[in-house]
CSV table of C-alpha atoms in Angstrom, one decimal:
chain,number,residue,atom,x,y,z
A,1,MET,CA,-29.8,13.8,3.4
A,2,ALA,CA,-31.4,11.4,1.0
A,3,THR,CA,-32.4,8.2,2.7
A,4,PRO,CA,-30.0,5.4,1.9
A,5,ASN,CA,-31.2,3.0,-0.7
A,6,ALA,CA,-30.3,-0.7,-0.6
A,7,GLY,CA,-32.2,-1.4,-3.6
A,8,PRO,CA,-30.9,-3.6,-6.5
A,9,PRO,CA,-27.3,-2.6,-7.5
A,10,ALA,CA,-26.1,-1.9,-11.0
A,11,ALA,CA,-24.6,-4.8,-13.0
A,12,ALA,CA,-21.1,-5.4,-12.1
A,13,VAL,CA,-18.5,-4.2,-14.6
A,14,GLN,CA,-17.0,-6.7,-16.7
A,15,GLY,CA,-13.6,-5.1,-17.6
A,16,TYR,CA,-11.7,-1.8,-17.6
A,17,VAL,CA,-13.4,-0.2,-20.8
A,18,GLU,CA,-16.7,-0.7,-19.1
A,19,LEU,CA,-15.5,0.7,-15.9
A,20,VAL,CA,-14.3,3.9,-17.6
A,21,VAL,CA,-17.2,4.4,-19.8
A,22,ARG,CA,-19.7,3.9,-16.7
A,23,GLY,CA,-17.6,5.8,-14.5
A,24,SER,CA,-17.1,8.7,-16.6
A,25,ALA,CA,-20.9,8.6,-17.3
A,26,ALA,CA,-21.4,8.7,-13.4
A,27,TRP,CA,-19.0,11.5,-12.8
A,28,THR,CA,-20.7,13.6,-15.6
A,29,ARG,CA,-24.2,12.9,-14.1
A,30,ALA,CA,-22.9,13.7,-10.6
A,31,TRP,CA,-21.4,17.1,-11.6
A,32,ARG,CA,-24.5,17.9,-13.9
A,33,ASP,CA,-27.1,17.0,-11.3
A,34,CYS,CA,-25.5,18.4,-8.3
A,35,THR,CA,-27.8,21.2,-7.1
A,36,ASP,CA,-26.4,21.8,-3.9
A,37,CYS,CA,-22.6,21.8,-4.4
A,38,GLY,CA,-19.7,24.1,-3.4
A,39,VAL,CA,-18.2,25.3,-0.2
A,40,ALA,CA,-21.6,25.5,1.6
A,41,ARG,CA,-22.4,21.8,1.0
A,42,ALA,CA,-18.9,20.7,1.8
A,43,TRP,CA,-19.0,22.7,5.1
A,44,ARG,CA,-22.2,21.0,6.2
A,45,ALA,CA,-20.7,17.6,5.3
A,46,LEU,CA,-17.6,18.3,7.4
A,47,ARG,CA,-19.9,19.4,10.6
A,48,GLU,CA,-21.8,16.0,10.1
A,49,ALA,CA,-18.4,14.2,10.0
A,50,GLU,CA,-17.7,11.9,13.1
A,51,LEU,CA,-14.0,13.3,13.7
A,52,ASP,CA,-12.6,15.6,16.3
A,53,GLY,CA,-9.3,15.9,18.2
A,54,ALA,CA,-10.2,13.3,20.7
A,55,ALA,CA,-10.6,10.6,17.9
A,56,LEU,CA,-7.0,11.5,16.7
A,57,VAL,CA,-5.5,10.8,20.0
A,58,PRO,CA,-5.4,7.1,20.0
A,59,LEU,CA,-4.2,7.2,16.4
A,60,LEU,CA,-1.2,9.4,17.3
A,61,ALA,CA,-0.4,7.4,20.5
A,62,LEU,CA,-0.4,4.1,18.3
A,63,ALA,CA,1.8,5.7,15.8
A,64,VAL,CA,4.3,6.7,18.4
A,65,THR,CA,4.0,2.9,19.7
A,66,TRP,CA,4.7,1.4,16.2
A,67,THR,CA,7.7,3.6,16.1
A,68,LEU,CA,9.0,2.5,19.6
A,69,LEU,CA,8.2,-1.0,18.8
A,70,ARG,CA,10.1,-0.9,15.6
A,71,ARG,CA,13.3,0.5,17.3
A,72,VAL,CA,13.1,-2.2,20.0
A,73,THR,CA,12.5,-5.1,17.7
A,74,THR,CA,15.1,-3.9,15.4
A,75,ALA,CA,17.7,-3.4,18.2
A,76,ARG,CA,16.8,-6.5,20.2
A,77,LEU,CA,15.5,-9.0,17.6
A,78,PHE,CA,16.4,-8.2,13.9
A,79,GLN,CA,19.8,-6.9,14.1
A,80,PRO,CA,20.9,-9.6,16.3
A,81,LEU,CA,19.3,-12.1,13.9
A,82,ALA,CA,21.2,-10.5,10.8
A,83,ARG,CA,24.6,-10.9,12.8
A,84,TRP,CA,23.6,-14.6,13.7
A,85,LEU,CA,22.9,-15.1,10.1
A,86,GLN,CA,26.3,-13.6,9.2
A,87,LEU,CA,24.6,-11.5,6.3
A,88,ARG,CA,26.6,-9.2,4.2
A,89,PRO,CA,26.8,-5.7,5.5
A,90,SER,CA,24.4,-4.2,2.8
A,91,ASP,CA,21.9,-7.1,3.4
A,92,ALA,CA,22.2,-6.8,7.2
A,93,ARG,CA,21.5,-3.1,7.0
A,94,LYS,CA,18.1,-3.7,5.0
A,95,PHE,CA,17.1,-6.8,6.7
A,96,PRO,CA,15.3,-5.4,9.9
A,97,GLU,CA,13.1,-2.9,7.6
A,98,SER,CA,11.7,-5.9,5.7
A,99,ALA,CA,11.4,-8.3,8.7
A,100,TRP,CA,9.5,-5.5,10.7
A,101,LYS,CA,7.1,-4.9,7.6
A,102,LEU,CA,6.4,-8.6,7.1
A,103,LEU,CA,5.9,-8.8,10.9
A,104,TYR,CA,3.2,-6.1,10.5
A,105,TYR,CA,1.5,-7.0,7.1
A,106,THR,CA,1.1,-10.7,7.8
A,107,PRO,CA,-1.3,-10.4,10.6
A,108,ALA,CA,-2.9,-7.1,9.4
A,109,TRP,CA,-3.9,-9.0,6.1
A,110,LEU,CA,-5.2,-12.0,8.0
A,111,TYR,CA,-7.5,-9.7,10.1
A,112,SER,CA,-8.8,-8.1,7.0
A,113,SER,CA,-9.5,-11.5,5.4
A,114,TYR,CA,-11.0,-12.8,8.5
A,115,LEU,CA,-13.4,-9.7,8.7
A,116,LEU,CA,-14.3,-10.0,4.7
A,117,PHE,CA,-14.9,-13.6,4.8
A,118,TRP,CA,-15.6,-15.0,8.3
A,119,ARG,CA,-17.5,-12.1,10.0
A,120,GLY,CA,-20.4,-12.1,7.6
A,121,HIS,CA,-19.2,-9.2,5.4
A,122,SER,CA,-20.1,-9.3,1.8
A,123,PHE,CA,-18.2,-6.5,0.5
A,124,PHE,CA,-15.8,-8.5,-1.8
A,125,HIS,CA,-18.4,-10.6,-3.3
A,126,ASN,CA,-20.9,-7.8,-3.5
A,127,PRO,CA,-19.0,-4.5,-3.8
A,128,PRO,CA,-22.1,-2.2,-3.9
A,129,SER,CA,-23.1,-3.4,-0.4
A,130,VAL,CA,-20.3,-1.2,0.9
A,131,PHE,CA,-22.9,1.6,0.9
A,132,TYR,CA,-25.9,-0.3,2.0
A,133,GLY,CA,-27.6,1.4,5.1
A,134,TRP,CA,-25.0,4.3,5.0
A,135,GLN,CA,-25.5,7.0,7.4
A,136,SER,CA,-23.3,10.0,8.3
A,137,ARG,CA,-23.2,9.4,11.9
A,138,SER,CA,-23.5,5.5,12.0
A,139,LEU,CA,-21.5,3.5,14.6
A,140,VAL,CA,-18.4,1.8,13.1
A,141,PRO,CA,-18.4,-1.8,14.2
A,142,TRP,CA,-15.8,-2.5,16.8
A,143,ASP,CA,-14.0,-5.0,14.6
A,144,ILE,CA,-13.7,-2.6,11.6
A,145,TYR,CA,-12.8,0.2,14.0
A,146,THR,CA,-9.9,-2.0,15.4
A,147,ALA,CA,-8.6,-2.5,11.7
A,148,TYR,CA,-9.1,1.4,11.1
A,149,MET,CA,-6.9,2.2,14.2
A,150,LEU,CA,-4.2,-0.2,13.3
A,151,GLN,CA,-3.9,0.8,9.7
A,152,SER,CA,-4.1,4.6,10.2
A,153,SER,CA,-1.6,4.5,13.0
A,154,PHE,CA,0.7,2.3,11.1
A,155,TYR,CA,0.5,4.5,8.0
A,156,ALA,CA,1.2,7.5,10.1
A,157,HIS,CA,4.3,5.9,11.6
A,158,SER,CA,5.3,4.7,8.0
A,159,VAL,CA,5.6,8.4,7.0
A,160,PHE,CA,8.1,9.0,9.7
A,161,GLY,CA,9.8,5.5,8.9
A,162,THR,CA,10.2,6.5,5.2
A,163,LEU,CA,11.8,9.7,6.0
A,164,TYR,CA,14.1,8.6,9.0
A,165,MET,CA,14.2,4.7,9.3
A,166,ASP,CA,14.0,3.0,5.9
A,167,ALA,CA,16.8,2.8,3.4
A,168,TRP,CA,16.2,5.5,1.0
A,169,ARG,CA,15.4,4.5,-2.7
A,170,ARG,CA,14.7,6.1,-5.9
A,171,ASP,CA,11.0,5.6,-5.2
A,172,SER,CA,10.9,6.8,-1.8
A,173,VAL,CA,9.2,10.3,-2.9
A,174,VAL,CA,6.5,8.3,-4.6
A,175,MET,CA,6.2,6.0,-1.4
A,176,LEU,CA,5.7,9.3,0.8
A,177,VAL,CA,2.9,10.5,-1.7
A,178,HIS,CA,1.4,7.0,-1.3
A,179,HIS,CA,1.5,7.1,2.4
A,180,PHE,CA,0.0,10.6,2.7
A,181,ILE,CA,-2.9,9.8,0.3
A,182,THR,CA,-3.5,6.5,1.9
A,183,LEU,CA,-3.6,8.1,5.5
A,184,SER,CA,-6.0,11.0,4.2
A,185,LEU,CA,-8.2,8.2,2.7
A,186,ILE,CA,-8.3,6.3,6.0
A,187,VAL,CA,-9.0,9.2,8.2
A,188,CYS,CA,-11.5,10.8,6.0
A,189,SER,CA,-13.2,7.5,5.2
A,190,TYR,CA,-13.6,6.8,8.8
A,191,ALA,CA,-15.0,10.5,9.5
A,192,PHE,CA,-17.7,10.0,6.6
A,193,ARG,CA,-18.4,6.4,7.7
A,194,TYR,CA,-17.0,4.9,4.4
A,195,HIS,CA,-15.3,2.3,6.7
A,196,ASN,CA,-16.7,-0.4,4.5
A,197,VAL,CA,-14.9,0.5,1.5
A,198,GLY,CA,-11.7,1.0,3.5
A,199,LEU,CA,-11.8,-2.6,4.8
A,200,LEU,CA,-12.0,-4.0,1.3
A,201,ALA,CA,-9.0,-1.7,0.3
A,202,PHE,CA,-6.9,-2.9,3.1
A,203,PHE,CA,-7.4,-6.5,2.0
A,204,LEU,CA,-6.8,-5.8,-1.6
A,205,HIS,CA,-3.4,-4.0,-0.6
A,206,ASP,CA,-1.7,-5.7,2.2
A,207,ALA,CA,-1.5,-9.1,0.6
A,208,THR,CA,1.1,-7.9,-2.1
A,209,ASP,CA,3.1,-6.2,0.7
A,210,ILE,CA,3.6,-9.7,2.4
A,211,GLN,CA,5.0,-11.3,-0.9
A,212,LEU,CA,7.3,-8.3,-1.4
A,213,GLU,CA,8.9,-8.3,2.1
A,214,PHE,CA,9.0,-12.1,2.0
A,215,THR,CA,11.0,-12.0,-1.3
A,216,LYS,CA,13.3,-9.3,0.0
A,217,LEU,CA,14.1,-11.3,3.0
A,218,ASN,CA,15.2,-14.3,1.0
A,219,VAL,CA,17.2,-12.1,-1.4
A,220,TYR,CA,19.1,-10.9,1.8
A,221,MET,CA,19.6,-14.5,3.1
A,222,LYS,CA,21.0,-15.9,-0.2
A,223,TYR,CA,24.6,-15.0,1.0
A,224,ARG,CA,25.0,-15.8,4.7
A,225,GLY,CA,27.9,-16.9,6.5
A,226,GLY,CA,30.0,-16.7,3.6
A,227,THR,CA,28.0,-19.2,1.6
A,228,TYR,CA,25.4,-19.0,-1.1
A,229,HIS,CA,22.2,-20.8,-0.2
A,230,SER,CA,20.1,-21.9,-3.2
A,231,ILE,CA,17.1,-22.4,-1.4
A,232,ASN,CA,16.8,-18.8,-0.6
A,233,ASN,CA,17.4,-18.1,-4.1
A,234,LEU,CA,14.6,-20.4,-5.2
A,235,LEU,CA,12.2,-18.9,-2.8
A,236,SER,CA,13.1,-15.4,-3.8
A,237,ASN,CA,12.6,-16.2,-7.5
A,238,ILE,CA,9.3,-17.9,-6.5
A,239,GLY,CA,8.4,-14.9,-4.6
A,240,CYS,CA,9.1,-12.4,-7.2
A,241,ILE,CA,6.8,-14.2,-9.7
A,242,SER,CA,4.0,-14.5,-7.3
A,243,PHE,CA,4.5,-10.9,-6.3
A,244,GLY,CA,4.2,-9.8,-9.7
A,245,ILE,CA,1.1,-11.9,-10.5
A,246,SER,CA,-0.6,-10.8,-7.1
A,247,TRP,CA,0.1,-7.2,-7.8
A,248,PHE,CA,-1.7,-7.3,-11.1
A,249,VAL,CA,-4.6,-9.1,-9.6
A,250,PHE,CA,-5.3,-7.5,-6.3
A,251,ARG,CA,-4.2,-4.0,-7.0
A,252,LEU,CA,-4.9,-3.5,-10.7
A,253,TYR,CA,-7.7,-5.9,-11.4
A,254,TRP,CA,-9.6,-6.3,-8.2
A,255,PHE,CA,-9.2,-3.0,-6.8
A,256,PRO,CA,-10.6,-1.0,-9.8
A,257,LEU,CA,-13.1,-3.4,-10.7
A,258,LYS,CA,-14.5,-3.6,-7.0
A,259,VAL,CA,-13.4,-0.5,-5.1
A,260,LEU,CA,-13.6,2.1,-8.0
A,261,TYR,CA,-16.9,0.5,-9.3
A,262,ALA,CA,-18.6,0.9,-5.8
A,263,THR,CA,-17.4,4.3,-5.2
A,264,CYS,CA,-17.7,5.8,-8.7
A,265,ILE,CA,-21.0,4.1,-9.9
A,266,THR,CA,-23.1,2.2,-7.5
A,267,SER,CA,-22.4,4.9,-4.6
A,268,LEU,CA,-24.6,7.4,-6.4
A,269,GLN,CA,-27.5,4.9,-6.9
A,270,THR,CA,-27.3,3.9,-2.9
A,271,VAL,CA,-26.7,7.4,-1.6
A,272,PRO,CA,-27.5,9.9,-4.5
A,273,ASP,CA,-26.2,13.0,-2.6
A,274,ILE,CA,-23.1,11.1,-1.2
A,275,PRO,CA,-20.9,13.8,0.3
A,276,PHE,CA,-17.3,14.4,-1.1
A,277,TYR,CA,-17.8,12.0,-3.8
A,278,PHE,CA,-15.2,13.6,-6.2
A,279,PHE,CA,-12.7,14.0,-3.3
A,280,PHE,CA,-12.6,10.3,-2.4
A,281,ASN,CA,-12.7,9.0,-6.0
A,282,ILE,CA,-9.9,11.4,-7.0
A,283,LEU,CA,-7.8,10.0,-4.3
A,284,LEU,CA,-8.6,6.5,-5.0
A,285,PHE,CA,-7.8,7.2,-8.6
A,286,ALA,CA,-4.4,8.5,-7.5
A,287,ILE,CA,-3.6,5.2,-5.6
A,288,THR,CA,-4.6,3.4,-8.7
A,289,LEU,CA,-2.0,5.4,-10.7
A,290,ILE,CA,0.7,4.9,-8.0
A,291,ASN,CA,-0.2,1.0,-8.2
A,292,LEU,CA,0.2,1.1,-12.0
A,293,TYR,CA,3.6,3.1,-11.8
A,294,TRP,CA,4.8,0.4,-9.6
A,295,PHE,CA,3.6,-2.3,-11.8
A,296,MET,CA,5.5,-0.8,-14.7
A,297,MET,CA,8.7,-0.9,-12.5
A,298,ILE,CA,7.9,-4.6,-11.9
A,299,LEU,CA,7.5,-5.2,-15.7
A,300,MET,CA,10.9,-3.4,-16.3
A,301,PHE,CA,12.5,-5.6,-13.9
A,302,VAL,CA,11.0,-8.8,-15.3
A,303,ALA,CA,12.2,-7.5,-18.8
A,304,LYS,CA,15.9,-7.1,-17.5
A,305,VAL,CA,15.8,-10.7,-16.4
A,306,ILE,CA,14.3,-12.0,-19.5
A,307,LEU,CA,17.0,-10.1,-21.6
A,308,GLY,CA,19.8,-11.3,-19.4
A,309,ARG,CA,20.8,-7.9,-18.1
A,310,ILE,CA,20.1,-9.3,-14.6
A,311,LYS,CA,21.2,-12.7,-13.9
A,312,GLU,CA,19.3,-13.3,-10.6
A,313,VAL,CA,16.9,-11.4,-8.4
A,314,ASN,CA,19.3,-9.4,-6.3
A,315,ASP,CA,16.9,-6.8,-5.1
A,316,VAL,CA,13.2,-7.1,-6.0
A,317,ARG,CA,12.8,-3.1,-5.9
A,318,GLU,CA,16.4,-3.0,-7.6
A,319,TYR,CA,16.5,0.8,-7.2
A,320,ASP,CA,18.1,1.2,-3.8
A,321,VAL,CA,20.6,4.2,-3.8
A,322,HIS,CA,22.6,3.6,-0.8
A,323,VAL,CA,24.9,0.5,-1.4
A,324,GLU,CA,28.1,-0.6,0.2
A,325,THR,CA,31.2,0.0,-1.7
A,326,ASP,CA,32.6,-3.6,-1.2
A,327,GLN,CA,29.4,-5.5,-2.1
A,328,THR,CA,27.7,-6.2,-5.5
A,329,CYS,CA,24.1,-5.3,-4.7
A,330,TRP,CA,22.7,-5.2,-8.5
A,331,HIS,CA,23.7,-5.3,-12.0
A,332,SER,CA,22.1,-2.0,-13.2
A,333,ARG,CA,22.8,1.7,-13.1
A,334,SER,CA,21.2,4.3,-10.9
A,335,LEU,CA,21.9,7.7,-10.2
A,336,SER,CA,22.5,8.9,-6.4
A,337,PRO,CA,20.4,11.6,-4.9
A,338,PHE,CA,23.0,12.0,-2.2
A,339,GLY,CA,26.2,12.7,-4.2
A,340,LYS,CA,27.0,15.0,-7.0
A,341,GLY,CA,27.6,13.2,-10.2
A,342,GLU,CA,27.9,9.8,-8.6
A,343,VAL,CA,26.7,6.7,-10.4
A,344,HIS,CA,26.4,3.1,-8.9
A,345,VAL,CA,28.0,0.4,-11.1
A,346,ASN,CA,27.5,-3.2,-9.6
A,347,GLY,CA,27.5,-1.7,-6.4
A,348,ILE,CA,30.6,0.4,-6.5
A,349,ILE,CA,30.4,4.2,-6.4
A,350,LYS,CA,32.1,6.0,-9.2
A,351,ASN,CA,32.4,9.5,-10.3
A,352,ARG,CA,30.8,10.7,-13.4
A,353,ARG,CA,32.7,13.0,-15.7
A,354,GLN,CA,31.0,16.6,-15.5
């Protein structure tokens, strides 16, 4: 094992083109110079990893706790609140999901922010520092360990939640893939002591989830008590705009130019024989592609608003597939995965001609 090097980092990349050029060069050198690769090297790295069955027990226990807590808060808090607000049936059905996610992501992101900016970590301003002093069996600081346990258990719960608790949407399969990749990255990065990278990734992803759920809640609360509330319409419009901007800044600008820059380029300079270099970077690139896919969906939604095909923000994800037959939930068409030949037009299920 090479001694970790905390020497001068490579110059920060200035844009996407430079990231691709330098990242490709780093990948090529890593593949060409790898003299001890293959199954034997991977097996040795796995044996050095700090992960066993006992380490998974608190993760699984917390995942079950999240699921039970969601059921309790949904039945005792969010559903009664939706009834008290007198939301429309379609909105009342989706309200608890967004309220639950906002309840989690807000403190989770605040905690990541606290660790990054108030606990002396320089990972955001100096991304190469995520690998300074790296050791395969180093102790994970208790504050980062706490963040890892919370995030890994919540994503384990989210896999179950997407399948059995959330409203099914046209991108739910993509969401499941995202959850599986994210959970794999969290668990493996903890085992190989890449937890500093994980902390930076938590911060860059949770911020947009807060704005998404906040916007959706205001969409659902626009019509309550049989009355249209313009304040919620204004907040949903503001939230939709800020959500799109923050998605680009956090997930498509800072994430590649900080996280991918550190894992693809500077990691090899700090730890020349860093284990599972290609495995982690391939998964991180997959997350980037999923983020790009969702950003294209956001742009398509904005384009429909600009072109007048959608008069107002009715559902920021816009591709819900389960709708009430007596409510207008959106103004575009979508195919239902549940019924054969069914088309939703303005929230009303109609049969297609076969």
